[in-house]
Amino acid sequence: MLIKSTKSSDCHESDVTPESLYLSRRSLLCGAVTGLAASTLPSWASAQEPSRYADVEPGRAPTWFAEKLSHAQWQAVNVKDEAITPFKDATHYNNFYEFGTDKGDPAANAGALKTEPWSVVIDGEVAKPGRYALEDFMKPYQLEERIYRLRCVEAWSMVIPWLGFPISALLKQVEPTSKARFIRFETLQDPKVMPGQRSGFALIDWPYVEGLRLDEAMNPLAILAVGMYGRELPNQNGAPLRLVVPWKYGFKSIKSIVRISLVSEQPKTTWQSIAADEYGFYANVNPTVDHPRWTQARERRLPSGLFSPNVRETRMFNGYSEEVASLYTGLDLRKNY
Ligand SMILES: Nc1nc2c(c(=O)[nH]1)N[C@H]1C(S)=C(S)[C@@H](COP(=O)(O)O)O[C@H]1N2
Ligand SMILES: [Mo]
């Protein structure tokens, strides 16, 4: 029945499990879960996948997602000794300006976003451009759970268990040409369902755009996510497809992606266009380079309140130096913030 089993020493669930975190019977099997073939799953683990995390609002996942979830590689990347942020906080304290600028606006307004059907365009400097239904776009990839720190440029942070796949796998599929040096991502533009795109005072020139250097996108930590907390992405977190780049400030992790382009020039990104002196293209988490209006040396780890602010030191590259520092050798990180 077990096709593949990981060593029990690879089992670090308890290291990251807060008191409140409920582990289902499946996840208690830990490494063994990874090796279960879908067909051998007992009935209690079928169709309606029980959540691995406490207090997770069940979603209504499309069939393709439920199918992929049964083959997911759990905890492919993990953080140690840091509690996962409660689902409630991760889904009710958001930045998604298309749905409003208050932290509660995305949860209140993003329900109107229709994520099925959804299509993704791949274009630019690639041998295999195209427009795909999300379900087809996802076909080649196995879901991996990546438990990452998320550090917003506003100096708060969370720990979120994402479900996604490395961008490097996508690049292998679409075959960038020799001219491709950057990857550019674009969010849906639909003022009918996105009130932030209608309001006249908005500073943003929609759609929201982000980008990475091609070698950054190839780093194994950079993923495209379709789920979190063992379920599909809630709309306010960027359903049905978003970027997650854990060593960079949160604004790089663009939500609700409809277009991915391989380009030869560095793309003009949204926050750079609004305030280039405050938000750079690189946006690597860096406690030694302050934002012009506040320090980046520390962060509030959510949940954070008046009486327990839960402040911690911010780490270089958000704690992922070992994996990513070599991408920036020779680059002046003070200039290239
Ligand atoms: N399209 C779009 N993507 C976006 C944003 C946005 O306003 N619009 N906000 C960014 C910012 S500033 C952060 S911190 C993260 C927040 O992700 P979360 O709400 O899932 O925690 O999303 C990023 N992606
Ligand atoms: Mo952010």
XYZ file of N, CA and C in Angstrom, residues 125-304:
540
model
N 8.110 35.974 -25.120
C 9.277 35.234 -25.605
C 9.242 33.768 -25.188
N 8.274 33.015 -25.752
C 8.177 31.585 -25.468
C 7.932 30.798 -26.741
N 8.449 29.583 -26.760
C 8.220 28.724 -27.917
C 6.778 28.245 -27.954
N 6.163 28.148 -26.773
C 4.795 27.605 -26.717
C 3.825 28.555 -26.030
N 3.436 29.618 -26.739
C 2.433 30.522 -26.162
C 1.065 29.869 -26.217
N 0.094 30.471 -25.542
C -1.266 29.931 -25.623
C -2.175 30.507 -24.575
N -3.449 30.175 -24.738
C -4.441 30.520 -23.727
C -5.025 29.211 -23.221
N -4.982 29.050 -21.912
C -5.400 27.780 -21.319
C -6.525 27.971 -20.328
N -7.459 27.047 -20.323
C -8.372 26.959 -19.186
C -7.516 26.553 -17.995
N -7.786 27.111 -16.813
C -6.931 26.855 -15.654
C -6.714 25.359 -15.421
N -7.765 24.611 -15.591
C -7.695 23.167 -15.393
C -6.634 22.521 -16.302
N -6.574 22.970 -17.550
C -5.575 22.435 -18.487
C -4.185 22.973 -18.174
N -4.154 24.256 -17.815
C -2.896 24.890 -17.422
C -2.242 24.096 -16.286
N -3.045 23.584 -15.361
C -2.535 22.908 -14.162
C -2.162 21.447 -14.398
N -2.601 20.893 -15.518
C -2.441 19.442 -15.748
C -1.054 18.892 -15.468
N 0.027 19.543 -15.938
C 1.346 18.919 -15.769
C 1.885 18.900 -14.335
N 1.240 19.597 -13.408
C 1.910 19.845 -12.131
C 1.299 19.099 -10.952
N 2.211 18.639 -10.091
C 1.795 18.054 -8.822
C 1.754 19.171 -7.784
N 0.751 19.166 -6.927
C 0.693 20.180 -5.879
C 1.664 19.840 -4.757
N 2.361 20.873 -4.307
C 3.257 20.735 -3.156
C 2.812 21.715 -2.089
N 2.855 21.282 -0.846
C 2.574 22.227 0.227
C 3.874 22.916 0.614
N 3.841 24.257 0.619
C 5.009 25.065 0.975
C 4.615 25.964 2.138
N 5.143 25.696 3.295
C 4.830 26.522 4.460
C 5.876 27.623 4.538
N 5.452 28.845 4.185
C 6.363 29.972 4.018
C 5.993 31.131 4.940
N 7.014 31.900 5.341
C 6.745 33.204 5.938
C 6.303 34.155 4.829
N 5.349 35.028 5.150
C 4.947 36.107 4.222
C 5.203 37.416 4.955
N 6.090 38.251 4.411
C 6.456 39.512 5.072
C 5.983 40.667 4.196
N 4.978 41.397 4.697
C 4.493 42.558 3.957
C 5.440 43.724 4.184
N 5.548 44.583 3.190
C 6.402 45.768 3.260
C 5.906 46.706 4.368
N 4.641 46.522 4.790
C 4.073 47.346 5.871
C 4.523 46.873 7.256
N 5.417 45.880 7.307
C 6.024 45.404 8.561
C 5.126 44.516 9.425
N 4.237 43.770 8.771
C 3.567 42.665 9.467
C 3.888 41.381 8.701
N 3.697 40.237 9.363
C 4.024 38.981 8.695
C 3.115 37.851 9.167
N 3.110 36.802 8.391
C 2.325 35.602 8.711
C 3.144 34.383 8.298
N 2.647 33.203 8.678
C 3.197 31.943 8.169
C 2.029 31.202 7.527
N 2.150 30.934 6.232
C 1.012 30.397 5.475
C 1.381 29.099 4.757
N 0.550 28.069 4.920
C 0.780 26.824 4.162
C 0.119 26.904 2.787
N 0.928 27.184 1.766
C 0.425 27.297 0.391
C 0.367 25.932 -0.274
N -0.420 25.829 -1.335
C -0.399 24.650 -2.196
C -0.151 25.149 -3.614
N 0.928 24.688 -4.208
C 1.237 25.168 -5.547
C 2.324 24.335 -6.195
N 2.998 24.946 -7.162
C 4.058 24.241 -7.883
C 5.117 25.260 -8.295
N 6.365 24.815 -8.451
C 7.432 25.760 -8.778
C 7.272 26.367 -10.174
N 7.563 27.662 -10.296
C 7.477 28.335 -11.590
C 8.450 27.693 -12.579
N 9.530 27.158 -12.042
C 10.512 26.520 -12.935
C 9.854 25.408 -13.754
N 8.878 24.727 -13.177
C 8.178 23.659 -13.904
C 7.350 24.233 -15.053
N 6.750 25.395 -14.823
C 6.000 26.070 -15.891
C 6.936 26.484 -17.020
N 8.087 27.041 -16.627
C 9.026 27.528 -17.647
C 9.517 26.381 -18.518
N 9.660 25.230 -17.909
C 10.074 24.050 -18.657
C 9.018 23.690 -19.707
N 7.747 23.869 -19.337
C 6.648 23.568 -20.256
C 6.594 24.535 -21.439
N 6.743 25.846 -21.143
C 6.467 26.847 -22.185
C 7.700 27.236 -22.997
N 8.866 26.846 -22.514
C 10.124 27.041 -23.243
C 10.420 28.496 -23.611
N 10.953 29.257 -22.659
C 11.361 30.641 -22.956
C 12.406 30.665 -24.073
N 12.335 31.689 -24.939
C 13.341 31.841 -25.982
C 14.600 32.462 -25.368
N 15.651 32.573 -26.169
C 16.908 33.126 -25.658
C 16.784 34.613 -25.333
N 15.733 35.251 -25.830
C 15.531 36.686 -25.555
C 14.852 36.932 -24.198
N 14.254 35.901 -23.630
C 13.498 36.078 -22.373
C 14.457 36.316 -21.214
N 14.279 37.433 -20.520
C 15.110 37.730 -19.348
C 14.290 37.986 -18.096
N 13.007 38.290 -18.279
C 12.111 38.561 -17.148
C 10.782 37.851 -17.369
N 10.068 37.670 -16.259
C 8.718 37.124 -16.349
C 7.771 38.158 -15.739
N 6.690 38.417 -16.456
C 5.746 39.468 -16.071
C 4.382 38.839 -15.803
N 3.752 39.259 -14.710
C 2.451 38.699 -14.330
C 1.410 39.810 -14.273
N 0.196 39.485 -14.659
C -0.870 40.477 -14.677
C -2.121 39.917 -13.996
N -2.743 40.750 -13.160
C -3.992 40.379 -12.476
C -5.184 40.672 -13.372
N -6.281 39.995 -13.111
C -7.545 40.263 -13.809
C -7.920 41.738 -13.706
N -8.433 42.276 -14.789
C -9.034 43.609 -14.738
C -10.512 43.457 -15.040
N -11.343 43.741 -14.054
C -12.782 43.593 -14.205
C -13.495 44.519 -13.227
N -13.620 45.807 -13.631
C -14.207 46.818 -12.729
C -15.609 46.457 -12.254
N -16.312 45.593 -13.010
C -17.671 45.223 -12.597
C -17.647 44.499 -11.247
N -16.644 43.644 -11.039
C -16.588 42.902 -9.769
C -15.509 43.432 -8.831
N -14.652 44.301 -9.322
C -13.560 44.817 -8.493
C -13.775 46.302 -8.212
N -14.393 46.590 -7.076
C -14.750 47.989 -6.776
C -13.531 48.910 -6.737
N -12.375 48.395 -6.358
C -11.160 49.211 -6.301
C -10.744 49.720 -7.669
N -11.156 49.010 -8.718
C -10.808 49.433 -10.077
C -11.792 50.474 -10.611
N -12.897 50.667 -9.875
C -13.892 51.658 -10.296
C -13.666 53.002 -9.644
N -13.167 52.963 -8.407
C -13.128 54.201 -7.633
C -12.166 55.199 -8.253
N -12.629 56.427 -8.361
C -11.886 57.470 -9.050
C -10.581 57.853 -8.379
N -10.513 57.713 -7.039
C -9.331 58.182 -6.334
C -8.158 57.197 -6.414
N -8.418 56.022 -6.977
C -7.382 54.994 -7.005
C -6.131 55.493 -7.723
N -5.001 55.246 -7.097
C -3.721 55.679 -7.662
C -3.220 54.688 -8.696
N -3.759 53.503 -8.628
C -3.188 52.414 -9.414
C -3.684 52.433 -10.851
N -2.749 52.236 -11.747
C -3.043 52.119 -13.161
C -3.278 50.620 -13.419
N -4.532 50.201 -13.367
C -4.860 48.782 -13.474
C -4.564 48.245 -14.853
N -4.314 46.975 -15.034
C -4.257 45.928 -14.017
C -2.950 45.952 -13.210
N -3.019 45.342 -12.021
C -1.847 45.141 -11.164
C -0.836 44.278 -11.929
N 0.411 44.724 -11.917
C 1.474 44.016 -12.647
C 2.647 43.740 -11.711
N 3.221 42.584 -11.812
C 4.461 42.256 -11.087
C 5.421 41.515 -11.997
N 6.653 41.379 -11.541
C 7.635 40.696 -12.367
C 8.818 40.194 -11.578
N 9.519 39.269 -12.190
C 10.738 38.700 -11.603
C 11.779 38.593 -12.698
N 13.036 38.620 -12.303
C 14.097 38.235 -13.225
C 13.918 36.742 -13.485
N 14.324 36.287 -14.656
C 14.112 34.880 -14.999
C 14.822 33.938 -14.014
N 16.035 34.310 -13.579
C 16.736 33.424 -12.642
C 16.076 33.417 -11.263
N 15.416 34.505 -10.896
C 14.648 34.498 -9.642
C 13.457 33.550 -9.768
N 12.793 33.635 -10.916
C 11.619 32.786 -11.143
C 12.002 31.308 -11.170
N 13.230 31.029 -11.583
C 13.713 29.639 -11.657
C 14.077 29.089 -10.276
N 14.239 29.972 -9.276
C 14.603 29.483 -7.944
C 13.500 28.555 -7.409
N 13.900 27.419 -6.843
C 12.897 26.439 -6.403
C 11.885 26.967 -5.379
N 12.190 28.057 -4.692
C 11.231 28.582 -3.702
C 10.096 29.377 -4.335
N 10.285 29.844 -5.566
C 9.258 30.670 -6.221
C 8.163 29.769 -6.785
N 6.934 29.989 -6.315
C 5.844 29.111 -6.756
C 4.636 29.890 -7.269
N 3.816 29.192 -8.016
C 2.468 29.644 -8.324
C 1.546 28.811 -7.437
N 0.672 29.487 -6.687
C -0.190 28.784 -5.743
C -1.627 28.776 -6.220
N -2.303 27.654 -5.958
C -3.737 27.544 -6.236
C -4.517 27.234 -4.955
N -3.785 26.995 -3.862
C -4.459 26.653 -2.608
C -3.686 27.102 -1.397
N -4.324 27.000 -0.247
C -3.686 27.250 1.043
C -4.471 26.529 2.132
N -3.819 26.204 3.245
C -4.482 25.504 4.351
C -5.227 24.266 3.865
N -4.624 23.537 2.942
C -5.202 22.277 2.492
C -6.455 22.394 1.647
N -6.762 23.596 1.149
C -7.947 23.784 0.301
C -7.577 24.733 -0.837
N -8.532 25.009 -1.717
C -8.258 25.970 -2.781
C -8.155 27.375 -2.184
N -7.544 28.296 -2.914
C -7.378 29.669 -2.423
C -8.736 30.327 -2.211
N -8.927 30.962 -1.060
C -10.092 31.839 -0.941
C -9.903 33.028 -1.895
N -10.991 33.605 -2.373
C -10.884 34.700 -3.342
C -10.016 35.847 -2.839
N -10.159 36.194 -1.553
C -9.411 37.343 -1.030
C -7.908 37.089 -1.005
N -7.508 35.837 -1.104
C -6.078 35.522 -1.139
C -5.543 35.346 -2.558
N -6.368 35.651 -3.538
C -5.845 35.668 -4.902
C -6.252 34.506 -5.771
N -7.417 33.912 -5.468
C -7.923 32.810 -6.275
C -8.095 33.251 -7.729
N -7.954 32.334 -8.664
C -7.615 30.930 -8.436
C -6.109 30.643 -8.597
N -5.310 31.679 -8.902
C -3.892 31.453 -9.204
C -3.097 32.683 -8.791
N -2.100 32.508 -7.939
C -1.296 33.659 -7.506
C 0.176 33.264 -7.405
N 0.985 34.298 -7.373
C 2.414 34.101 -7.198
C 2.744 34.099 -5.700
N 3.752 33.307 -5.300
C 4.283 33.390 -3.938
C 5.806 33.360 -4.019
N 6.419 34.465 -3.591
C 7.891 34.595 -3.617
C 8.330 34.956 -2.198
N 8.633 33.959 -1.371
C 8.692 34.189 0.081
C 9.841 35.067 0.552
N 10.864 35.277 -0.259
C 11.983 36.102 0.195
C 11.796 37.578 -0.163
N 10.693 37.887 -0.799
C 10.399 39.265 -1.209
C 9.184 39.801 -0.457
N 9.079 41.122 -0.369
C 7.913 41.723 0.258
C 6.644 41.254 -0.439
N 5.572 41.174 0.371
C 4.316 40.573 -0.091
C 3.760 41.134 -1.376
N 4.047 42.405 -1.668
C 3.414 42.998 -2.861
C 3.895 42.368 -4.157
N 5.044 41.649 -4.110
C 5.485 40.941 -5.318
C 4.567 39.753 -5.627
N 3.911 39.239 -4.579
C 3.125 38.004 -4.741
C 1.737 38.322 -5.297
N 1.704 38.592 -6.566
C 0.521 39.073 -7.282
C -0.598 38.025 -7.310
N -1.819 38.536 -7.163
C -2.997 37.664 -7.031
C -3.803 37.554 -8.328
N -4.636 36.549 -8.378
C -5.641 36.359 -9.446
C -5.059 36.642 -10.827
N -4.055 35.848 -11.181
C -3.281 36.041 -12.410
C -4.042 35.578 -13.647
N -4.041 36.422 -14.687
C -4.662 36.041 -15.963
C -3.665 36.004 -17.122
N -2.472 36.608 -16.900
C -1.502 36.631 -17.983
C -0.085 36.477 -17.440
N 0.684 35.627 -18.101
C 2.085 35.427 -17.744
C 2.892 35.609 -19.023
N 3.772 36.611 -19.021
C 4.510 36.929 -20.235
C 6.010 36.827 -19.982
N 6.713 36.219 -20.927
C 8.165 36.220 -20.887
C 8.624 37.413 -21.709
N 9.462 38.257 -21.122
C 9.836 39.513 -21.777
C 11.339 39.747 -21.687
N 11.827 40.633 -22.556
C 13.265 40.886 -22.578
C 13.653 42.079 -21.710
N 12.678 42.972 -21.452
C 12.959 44.165 -20.639
C 12.327 44.016 -19.257
N 12.949 44.659 -18.262
C 12.388 44.629 -16.910
C 11.003 45.269 -16.904
N 9.984 44.495 -16.479
C 8.635 45.051 -16.529
C 8.449 46.183 -15.527
N 7.586 47.115 -15.892
C 7.219 48.221 -15.011
C 6.158 47.666 -14.063
N 6.471 47.632 -12.773
C 5.550 47.002 -11.835
C 4.673 48.045 -11.133
N 3.563 47.596 -10.607
C 2.544 48.503 -10.062
C 3.078 49.428 -8.973
N 3.708 48.875 -7.945
C 4.118 49.710 -6.820
C 5.288 50.612 -7.178
N 6.116 50.153 -8.076
C 7.197 50.982 -8.591
C 6.616 52.191 -9.322
N 5.572 51.975 -10.097
C 4.957 53.066 -10.847
C 4.322 54.090 -9.921
N 3.793 53.629 -8.790
C 3.144 54.543 -7.850
C 4.175 55.364 -7.086
N 5.216 54.687 -6.582
C 6.215 55.364 -5.750
C 7.549 54.647 -5.849
N 8.314 55.005 -6.891
C 9.567 54.302 -7.171
C 10.610 54.479 -6.071
N 10.506 55.576 -5.316
C 11.486 55.786 -4.246
C 11.154 54.958 -3.006
N 9.965 54.386 -2.955
C 9.571 53.585 -1.790
C 9.517 52.092 -2.083
N 9.179 51.747 -3.305
C 8.995 50.336 -3.654
C 9.762 50.008 -4.921
N 10.762 49.159 -4.777
C 11.605 48.846 -5.918
C 11.147 47.614 -6.675
N 11.856 47.322 -7.751
C 11.551 46.114 -8.527
C 11.931 44.864 -7.736
N 13.092 44.900 -7.051
C 13.561 43.696 -6.355
C 12.716 43.385 -5.136
N 12.535 44.398 -4.255
C 11.693 44.228 -3.062
C 12.085 43.006 -2.232
N 13.390 42.732 -2.169
C 13.833 41.642 -1.301
C 13.688 42.077 0.155
N 13.183 41.192 1.002
C 13.065 41.514 2.421
C 14.466 41.782 2.959
N 14.655 42.986 3.541
C 15.988 43.387 3.973
C 15.895 44.295 5.201
N 16.255 43.731 6.377
C 16.113 44.513 7.616
C 17.077 45.693 7.693
N 18.074 45.757 6.806
C 19.058 46.840 6.867
C 18.735 47.987 5.914
N 17.722 47.824 5.094
C 17.310 48.924 4.212
C 15.886 49.331 4.590
N 15.773 50.486 5.256
C 14.471 50.919 5.737
C 13.613 51.493 4.618
N 12.330 51.378 4.792
C 11.394 52.124 3.963
C 11.569 53.588 4.346
N 11.435 54.523 3.388
C 11.648 55.934 3.723
C 10.812 56.403 4.921
N 9.675 55.758 5.177
C 8.794 56.245 6.234
C 8.730 55.345 7.467
N 9.391 54.182 7.452
C 9.400 53.313 8.642
C 10.557 52.315 8.566
N 10.856 51.736 9.742
C 11.953 50.771 9.787
C 11.498 49.417 9.226
N 12.429 48.703 8.627
C 12.155 47.332 8.187
C 12.899 46.331 9.066
N 13.442 46.792 10.190
C 14.228 45.909 11.051
C 13.361 44.905 11.806
N 12.101 45.266 12.029
C 11.207 44.421 12.808
C 9.868 44.246 12.106
N 9.101 43.267 12.592
C 7.791 42.996 12.008
C 6.822 42.517 13.090
N 5.550 42.764 12.899
C 4.510 42.211 13.767
C 4.061 40.891 13.162
N 4.254 39.812 13.892
C 3.780 38.520 13.401
C 2.324 38.354 13.817
N 1.438 38.217 12.853
C 0.013 38.076 13.159
C -0.282 36.684 13.719
N -1.258 36.505 14.614
C -2.088 37.569 15.160
C -1.296 38.436 16.136
N -1.544 39.729 16.050
C -0.816 40.679 16.860
C -1.821 41.681 17.405
